[in-house]
CSV table of C-alpha atoms in Angstrom, one decimal:
chain,number,residue,atom,x,y,z
T,26,MET,CA,-12.1,-0.9,-16.6
T,27,GLN,CA,-8.9,1.2,-16.2
T,28,ASN,CA,-6.7,-1.8,-17.3
T,29,LEU,CA,-8.9,-2.2,-20.5
T,30,ILE,CA,-8.7,1.3,-21.2
T,31,GLN,CA,-4.8,1.5,-20.8
T,32,ILE,CA,-4.7,-1.7,-23.0
T,33,ILE,CA,-6.8,0.1,-25.8
T,34,LEU,CA,-4.5,3.4,-25.5
T,35,SER,CA,-1.3,1.4,-25.8
T,36,THR,CA,-2.8,-0.9,-28.7
T,37,PRO,CA,-3.2,1.6,-32.1
T,38,TRP,CA,-5.0,-1.1,-33.9
T,39,LEU,CA,-7.8,-1.2,-31.0
T,40,LEU,CA,-7.6,2.5,-30.5
T,41,TRP,CA,-8.2,4.0,-33.8
T,42,PRO,CA,-11.3,1.5,-34.8
T,43,ALA,CA,-12.6,1.9,-31.5
T,44,LEU,CA,-12.6,5.4,-31.5
T,45,VAL,CA,-14.2,5.8,-34.7
T,46,GLY,CA,-16.9,3.5,-34.3
T,47,VAL,CA,-17.6,4.8,-30.8
T,48,SER,CA,-17.8,8.4,-32.0
T,49,LEU,CA,-19.8,7.2,-35.0
T,50,CYS,CA,-22.5,5.9,-32.8
T,51,VAL,CA,-22.3,9.3,-30.6
T,52,GLY,CA,-22.9,11.3,-33.7
T,53,SER,CA,-25.8,9.0,-34.6
T,54,PHE,CA,-27.2,9.9,-31.0
T,55,LEU,CA,-26.4,13.6,-31.4
T,56,ASN,CA,-28.7,13.7,-34.7
T,57,VAL,CA,-31.7,12.8,-32.1
T,58,VAL,CA,-30.4,15.3,-29.9
T,59,ILE,CA,-30.2,17.7,-32.5
T,60,LEU,CA,-33.8,17.1,-33.8
T,61,ARG,CA,-35.8,16.2,-30.8
T,62,LEU,CA,-34.2,18.5,-27.8
T,63,PRO,CA,-35.7,21.7,-29.3
T,64,ARG,CA,-39.3,20.2,-29.9
T,65,MET,CA,-39.2,18.8,-26.5
T,66,MET,CA,-38.2,22.1,-25.0
T,67,GLU,CA,-41.2,23.7,-27.3
T,68,GLN,CA,-43.6,20.9,-25.8
T,69,ALA,CA,-42.6,21.7,-22.1
T,70,TRP,CA,-43.2,25.3,-22.9
T,71,ARG,CA,-46.5,24.6,-24.6
T,72,GLN,CA,-47.4,22.4,-21.4
T,73,GLU,CA,-46.8,25.2,-19.1
T,74,CYS,CA,-48.8,27.7,-20.8
T,75,GLU,CA,-51.8,25.3,-21.2
T,76,ALA,CA,-51.4,24.8,-17.5
T,77,LEU,CA,-51.3,28.4,-16.9
T,78,LEU,CA,-54.3,28.9,-18.9
T,79,GLU,CA,-56.2,26.3,-17.3
T,80,HIS,CA,-55.5,27.5,-13.8
T,81,ASP,CA,-56.8,31.3,-15.0
T,82,ARG,CA,-59.9,29.5,-16.8
T,83,ARG,CA,-60.7,27.9,-13.2
T,84,SER,CA,-60.4,31.2,-11.3
T,85,GLU,CA,-63.0,32.8,-13.5
T,86,PRO,CA,-66.6,32.7,-12.7
T,87,ALA,CA,-68.5,29.7,-14.1
T,88,HIS,CA,-70.6,31.7,-16.5
T,89,GLU,CA,-67.3,33.2,-17.9
T,90,THR,CA,-65.7,30.0,-18.6
T,91,SER,CA,-66.1,28.4,-22.0
T,92,ASN,CA,-64.7,25.0,-23.7
T,93,THR,CA,-63.9,23.5,-20.5
T,94,GLY,CA,-65.6,20.2,-22.4
T,95,ASN,CA,-62.5,20.2,-24.5
T,96,ALA,CA,-59.9,20.4,-22.1
T,97,SER,CA,-59.6,16.4,-21.8
T,98,THR,CA,-59.4,16.3,-25.6
T,99,ASP,CA,-56.6,18.7,-26.0
T,100,ASN,CA,-54.8,16.9,-23.4
T,101,ASP,CA,-55.3,13.8,-24.8
T,102,ARG,CA,-53.9,15.1,-28.3
T,103,GLU,CA,-51.0,16.7,-26.5
T,104,GLN,CA,-50.4,13.3,-24.5
T,105,ALA,CA,-50.3,11.5,-28.0
T,106,ARG,CA,-47.7,13.9,-29.6
T,107,PHE,CA,-45.5,13.5,-26.5
T,108,TYR,CA,-42.0,12.2,-27.5
T,109,GLY,CA,-38.5,12.3,-25.7
T,110,LEU,CA,-35.4,11.2,-26.8
T,111,SER,CA,-35.8,7.6,-26.7
T,112,TYR,CA,-39.6,7.5,-27.6
T,113,PRO,CA,-40.9,7.0,-30.1
T,114,ARG,CA,-38.4,4.9,-31.9
T,115,SER,CA,-36.7,6.6,-35.3
T,116,HIS,CA,-39.3,6.7,-38.1
T,117,CYS,CA,-39.7,8.1,-41.4
T,118,PRO,CA,-41.4,11.3,-41.0
T,119,GLU,CA,-43.2,10.5,-44.6
T,120,CYS,CA,-44.7,7.0,-44.3
T,121,GLY,CA,-44.0,6.5,-40.5
T,122,ASN,CA,-42.4,3.3,-40.7
T,123,THR,CA,-39.8,2.6,-38.0
T,124,ILE,CA,-36.2,2.6,-39.1
T,125,ARG,CA,-34.8,-1.0,-38.5
T,126,ALA,CA,-31.6,-1.6,-36.7
T,127,ILE,CA,-29.7,-2.4,-40.3
T,128,ASP,CA,-31.0,0.9,-41.7
T,129,ASN,CA,-29.6,2.7,-38.7
T,130,ILE,CA,-26.2,2.0,-39.0
T,131,PRO,CA,-23.9,5.5,-38.8
T,132,VAL,CA,-23.1,6.6,-42.4
T,133,ILE,CA,-22.8,3.3,-44.1
T,134,SER,CA,-26.8,2.8,-43.8
T,135,TRP,CA,-27.3,6.1,-45.7
T,136,LEU,CA,-24.9,5.2,-48.5
T,137,LEU,CA,-26.3,1.9,-48.8
T,138,LEU,CA,-29.9,3.2,-49.1
T,139,ARG,CA,-28.8,6.2,-51.4
T,140,GLY,CA,-30.1,8.4,-48.9
T,141,ARG,CA,-33.7,7.3,-49.2
T,142,CYS,CA,-36.3,5.5,-47.0
T,143,ARG,CA,-36.5,1.7,-47.7
T,144,HIS,CA,-40.3,1.6,-47.7
T,145,CYS,CA,-41.4,4.9,-49.4
T,146,GLY,CA,-38.4,6.2,-51.1
T,147,THR,CA,-38.4,9.5,-49.4
T,148,GLY,CA,-35.1,11.5,-49.4
T,149,ILE,CA,-33.4,11.4,-46.2
T,150,SER,CA,-31.3,14.3,-45.5
T,151,ALA,CA,-27.5,14.3,-45.9
T,152,ARG,CA,-27.1,16.1,-42.6
T,153,TYR,CA,-27.5,12.8,-40.8
T,154,PRO,CA,-24.4,11.1,-42.2
T,155,VAL,CA,-22.7,14.6,-42.3
T,156,ILE,CA,-23.0,15.1,-38.3
T,157,GLU,CA,-21.9,11.4,-37.7
T,158,ALA,CA,-18.9,11.7,-39.9
T,159,LEU,CA,-18.1,15.2,-38.5
T,160,THR,CA,-18.3,13.7,-34.9
T,161,ALA,CA,-16.0,10.8,-35.9
T,162,VAL,CA,-13.3,13.3,-37.5
T,163,LEU,CA,-13.4,15.8,-34.5
T,164,SER,CA,-12.8,13.1,-32.1
T,165,VAL,CA,-9.9,11.3,-33.9
T,166,LEU,CA,-8.4,14.9,-34.3
T,167,THR,CA,-8.8,15.4,-30.6
T,168,VAL,CA,-6.9,12.3,-29.8
T,169,LEU,CA,-4.0,12.6,-32.3
T,170,ILE,CA,-3.5,16.4,-31.2
T,171,LEU,CA,-3.7,15.7,-27.6
T,172,GLY,CA,-2.1,12.3,-27.5
T,173,ALA,CA,-3.6,8.8,-26.8
T,174,ASN,CA,-4.2,9.2,-23.4
T,175,ALA,CA,-6.8,9.4,-20.5
T,176,GLU,CA,-6.8,13.0,-20.7
T,177,ALA,CA,-7.7,13.4,-24.1
T,178,LEU,CA,-10.7,10.8,-23.9
T,179,VAL,CA,-12.1,12.6,-21.0
T,180,THR,CA,-12.3,15.7,-23.2
T,181,LEU,CA,-14.4,13.9,-26.0
T,182,PRO,CA,-17.8,14.8,-24.2
T,183,LEU,CA,-16.8,18.3,-24.6
T,184,VAL,CA,-16.4,17.9,-28.3
T,185,TRP,CA,-19.5,16.0,-28.8
T,186,ALA,CA,-21.6,18.5,-26.8
T,187,LEU,CA,-20.1,21.4,-29.0
T,188,VAL,CA,-21.3,19.6,-32.0
T,189,ALA,CA,-24.8,19.4,-30.7
T,190,LEU,CA,-24.8,22.8,-29.3
T,191,THR,CA,-23.7,24.1,-32.7
T,192,ALA,CA,-26.3,22.6,-34.9
T,193,ILE,CA,-29.2,23.1,-32.3
T,194,ASP,CA,-28.0,26.9,-32.2
T,195,LEU,CA,-28.2,27.0,-36.1
T,196,ASP,CA,-31.5,25.6,-36.3
T,197,THR,CA,-33.2,27.4,-33.5
T,198,THR,CA,-30.9,30.2,-32.3
T,199,LEU,CA,-31.0,28.2,-28.9
T,200,LEU,CA,-28.4,26.8,-26.8
T,201,PRO,CA,-30.5,24.3,-24.5
T,202,ASP,CA,-29.8,24.8,-20.4
T,203,SER,CA,-30.0,21.1,-20.3
T,204,ILE,CA,-26.5,20.9,-22.1
T,205,THR,CA,-24.7,24.0,-21.3
T,206,LEU,CA,-25.4,23.7,-17.7
T,207,PRO,CA,-24.1,20.1,-17.1
T,208,LEU,CA,-21.4,21.0,-19.4
T,209,LEU,CA,-19.9,23.8,-17.1
T,210,TRP,CA,-20.6,21.4,-13.7
T,211,ALA,CA,-18.9,18.4,-15.9
T,212,GLY,CA,-15.7,20.7,-16.4
T,213,LEU,CA,-15.3,21.6,-12.9
T,214,VAL,CA,-15.6,17.9,-11.6
T,215,VAL,CA,-13.4,16.5,-14.4
T,216,SER,CA,-10.7,19.4,-13.2
T,217,ALA,CA,-11.5,18.3,-9.4
T,218,LEU,CA,-10.7,14.8,-10.1
T,219,GLY,CA,-7.4,15.8,-12.1
T,220,LEU,CA,-7.9,14.5,-15.5
T,221,GLY,CA,-8.7,18.1,-16.9
T,222,GLN,CA,-6.7,20.4,-19.1
T,223,VAL,CA,-6.4,22.8,-16.2
T,224,GLY,CA,-6.8,22.4,-12.4
T,225,LEU,CA,-9.5,23.4,-9.9
T,226,GLU,CA,-8.9,26.8,-9.2
T,227,ALA,CA,-8.3,27.6,-13.1
T,228,ALA,CA,-11.4,26.0,-14.0
T,229,PHE,CA,-13.6,27.5,-11.2
T,230,TRP,CA,-12.4,31.3,-12.5
T,231,GLY,CA,-12.9,30.2,-16.0
T,232,ALA,CA,-16.3,29.5,-15.4
T,233,VAL,CA,-17.1,32.4,-13.4
T,234,ALA,CA,-15.1,35.0,-15.9
T,235,GLY,CA,-16.5,33.1,-19.1
T,236,TYR,CA,-20.1,33.8,-17.9
T,237,LEU,CA,-19.8,37.3,-16.2
T,238,SER,CA,-17.6,38.7,-19.4
T,239,LEU,CA,-20.7,38.1,-22.0
T,240,TRP,CA,-23.2,38.8,-19.2
T,241,SER,CA,-21.4,42.1,-18.6
T,242,VAL,CA,-21.4,42.8,-22.6
T,243,TYR,CA,-24.9,41.8,-22.9
T,244,HIS,CA,-26.1,44.0,-20.1
T,245,LEU,CA,-24.1,46.9,-21.3
T,246,PHE,CA,-25.3,46.7,-24.9
T,247,ARG,CA,-28.8,46.5,-23.6
T,248,LEU,CA,-28.4,49.5,-21.7
T,249,LEU,CA,-26.9,51.5,-24.5
T,250,THR,CA,-29.2,50.3,-27.4
T,251,GLY,CA,-32.2,49.2,-26.0
T,252,LYS,CA,-31.6,45.8,-27.5
T,253,GLU,CA,-30.6,42.6,-26.8
T,254,GLY,CA,-27.2,41.7,-28.5
T,255,MET,CA,-26.9,38.1,-27.5
T,256,GLY,CA,-28.8,35.1,-25.9
T,257,HIS,CA,-28.2,34.2,-22.3
T,258,GLY,CA,-27.2,30.6,-23.6
T,259,ASP,CA,-23.9,32.3,-25.2
T,260,PHE,CA,-22.9,33.2,-21.4
T,261,LYS,CA,-23.5,29.5,-20.4
T,262,LEU,CA,-21.1,28.3,-23.0
T,263,LEU,CA,-18.6,30.4,-22.4
T,264,GLY,CA,-18.6,29.4,-19.1
T,265,ALA,CA,-18.7,26.0,-19.9
T,266,LEU,CA,-15.7,26.1,-21.9
T,267,GLY,CA,-13.8,28.2,-19.1
T,268,SER,CA,-14.6,25.2,-16.7
T,269,TRP,CA,-12.9,23.2,-19.1
T,270,LEU,CA,-10.1,25.0,-20.4
T,271,GLY,CA,-9.4,27.5,-17.8
T,272,TRP,CA,-9.7,31.2,-17.3
T,273,THR,CA,-6.2,32.0,-19.2
T,274,MET,CA,-7.9,30.4,-22.7
T,275,LEU,CA,-10.9,32.9,-22.7
T,276,PRO,CA,-9.3,35.9,-24.3
T,277,ALA,CA,-8.3,33.6,-27.3
T,278,ILE,CA,-12.0,32.1,-27.4
T,279,ILE,CA,-13.4,35.6,-27.4
T,280,LEU,CA,-11.0,36.8,-29.9
T,281,LEU,CA,-11.5,33.8,-32.4
T,282,SER,CA,-15.1,33.6,-32.2
T,283,SER,CA,-15.8,37.4,-32.6
T,284,LEU,CA,-13.4,37.7,-35.4
T,285,VAL,CA,-14.9,34.7,-37.2
T,286,GLY,CA,-18.4,36.0,-36.4
T,287,ALA,CA,-17.6,39.4,-37.7
T,288,VAL,CA,-16.4,38.1,-40.9
T,289,VAL,CA,-19.2,35.6,-41.5
T,290,GLY,CA,-22.0,38.3,-40.6
T,291,ILE,CA,-20.5,41.2,-42.8
T,292,ALA,CA,-20.1,38.6,-45.7
T,293,MET,CA,-23.9,37.3,-45.1
T,294,ILE,CA,-25.1,41.2,-44.9
T,295,ALA,CA,-23.1,42.0,-48.3
T,296,ILE,CA,-23.3,39.0,-50.4
T,297,ARG,CA,-26.7,37.5,-49.4
T,298,GLY,CA,-28.6,40.7,-48.4
T,299,HIS,CA,-29.0,39.1,-44.9
T,300,ASP,CA,-31.2,41.6,-42.6
T,301,ARG,CA,-29.0,43.0,-39.9
T,302,ASN,CA,-31.9,43.0,-37.5
T,303,ILE,CA,-32.0,39.4,-37.9
T,304,PRO,CA,-29.8,37.7,-35.1
T,305,ILE,CA,-26.8,35.7,-36.2
T,306,PRO,CA,-26.4,32.6,-33.9
T,307,PHE,CA,-23.0,33.2,-32.1
T,308,GLY,CA,-22.7,29.7,-30.1
T,309,PRO,CA,-21.2,28.2,-33.5
T,310,TYR,CA,-18.6,30.6,-33.1
T,311,LEU,CA,-17.7,29.9,-29.5
T,312,ALA,CA,-18.0,26.2,-30.1
T,313,ALA,CA,-15.5,26.2,-33.1
T,314,ALA,CA,-13.1,28.7,-31.0
T,315,GLY,CA,-13.5,26.2,-27.9
T,316,VAL,CA,-12.3,23.2,-30.1
T,317,ILE,CA,-9.5,25.2,-31.6
T,318,ALA,CA,-8.6,26.6,-27.9
T,319,LEU,CA,-8.8,22.6,-26.4
T,320,TRP,CA,-6.2,21.6,-29.5
T,321,TYR,CA,-3.9,24.3,-29.4
T,322,GLY,CA,-4.4,25.9,-26.2
T,323,PRO,CA,-0.7,26.5,-25.2
T,324,GLU,CA,0.3,28.0,-28.5
T,325,LEU,CA,-2.6,30.6,-28.6
T,326,LEU,CA,-1.6,31.2,-25.2
T,327,ASP,CA,1.8,32.0,-26.1
T,328,LEU,CA,0.4,34.0,-29.2
T,329,TRP,CA,-1.9,36.1,-26.9
T,330,LEU,CA,0.9,37.0,-24.5
T,331,SER,CA,3.1,38.2,-27.3
T,332,MET,CA,0.5,40.2,-28.7
T,333,MET,CA,0.0,41.9,-25.3
T,334,ARG,CA,3.4,42.5,-25.1
T,335,VAL,CA,3.6,44.5,-28.2
């Protein structure tokens, strides 16, 4: 396998088509994650709440318990609604027909079908091919900028995870632990194996400093205002970025993400009349800053050090 990877890396006419094809397929899978993971989380929360309510009902006296006969029916309905990343198969939400493999080719199938379901003609969101194409573009740019080497390939899962987290955060203002925490540990493992951008020590302190920096800001803001200024997922995402890129990249990531977030937030309030009490997801700005730091880490570090000397 290692020899095969080296052959592909050293053969441009194999590398770039393979990279585009694989990343398009990954983008297609990311669409599934973006759509279903939040619903799976909601489903798990609902089941936990129902289990707690059922426990409370059983602890009540018999004459105060009601609707117990419907418990099995409710459970059956919930089981019928159960789904995961692989089940049920992709289908049209309007007519329910399963999407065939020929109609599920990333980007190409959407273009050939003109963005509509083959069976009922219902429009299919352009977001699906956009996510697939964006994943491919970011993957190609990563290898172009970092070089055609094993280290660049190892960082691709980081880029892919950031695409999924960005879309989920924009949709739900959630950064799922099932992505951020494995991403943090993966950065440490990659660094320990000597395949990452930084060594294990820098990765370890990057994870610690990344998490604690935003954790401290969160609690300080809450003590001063009585409000929550950000979600807990932001701590974990910055910790994950620190584990991949090292603690020296954290100031640049925080500065870039805060600057872009402030500009976008002010623009939304001024132009669109966005209610300032409605939270604006911070995860997409952290993700974008993380990708920029991955690509241009040394240049950003030099810029940061020169600013500090001034």
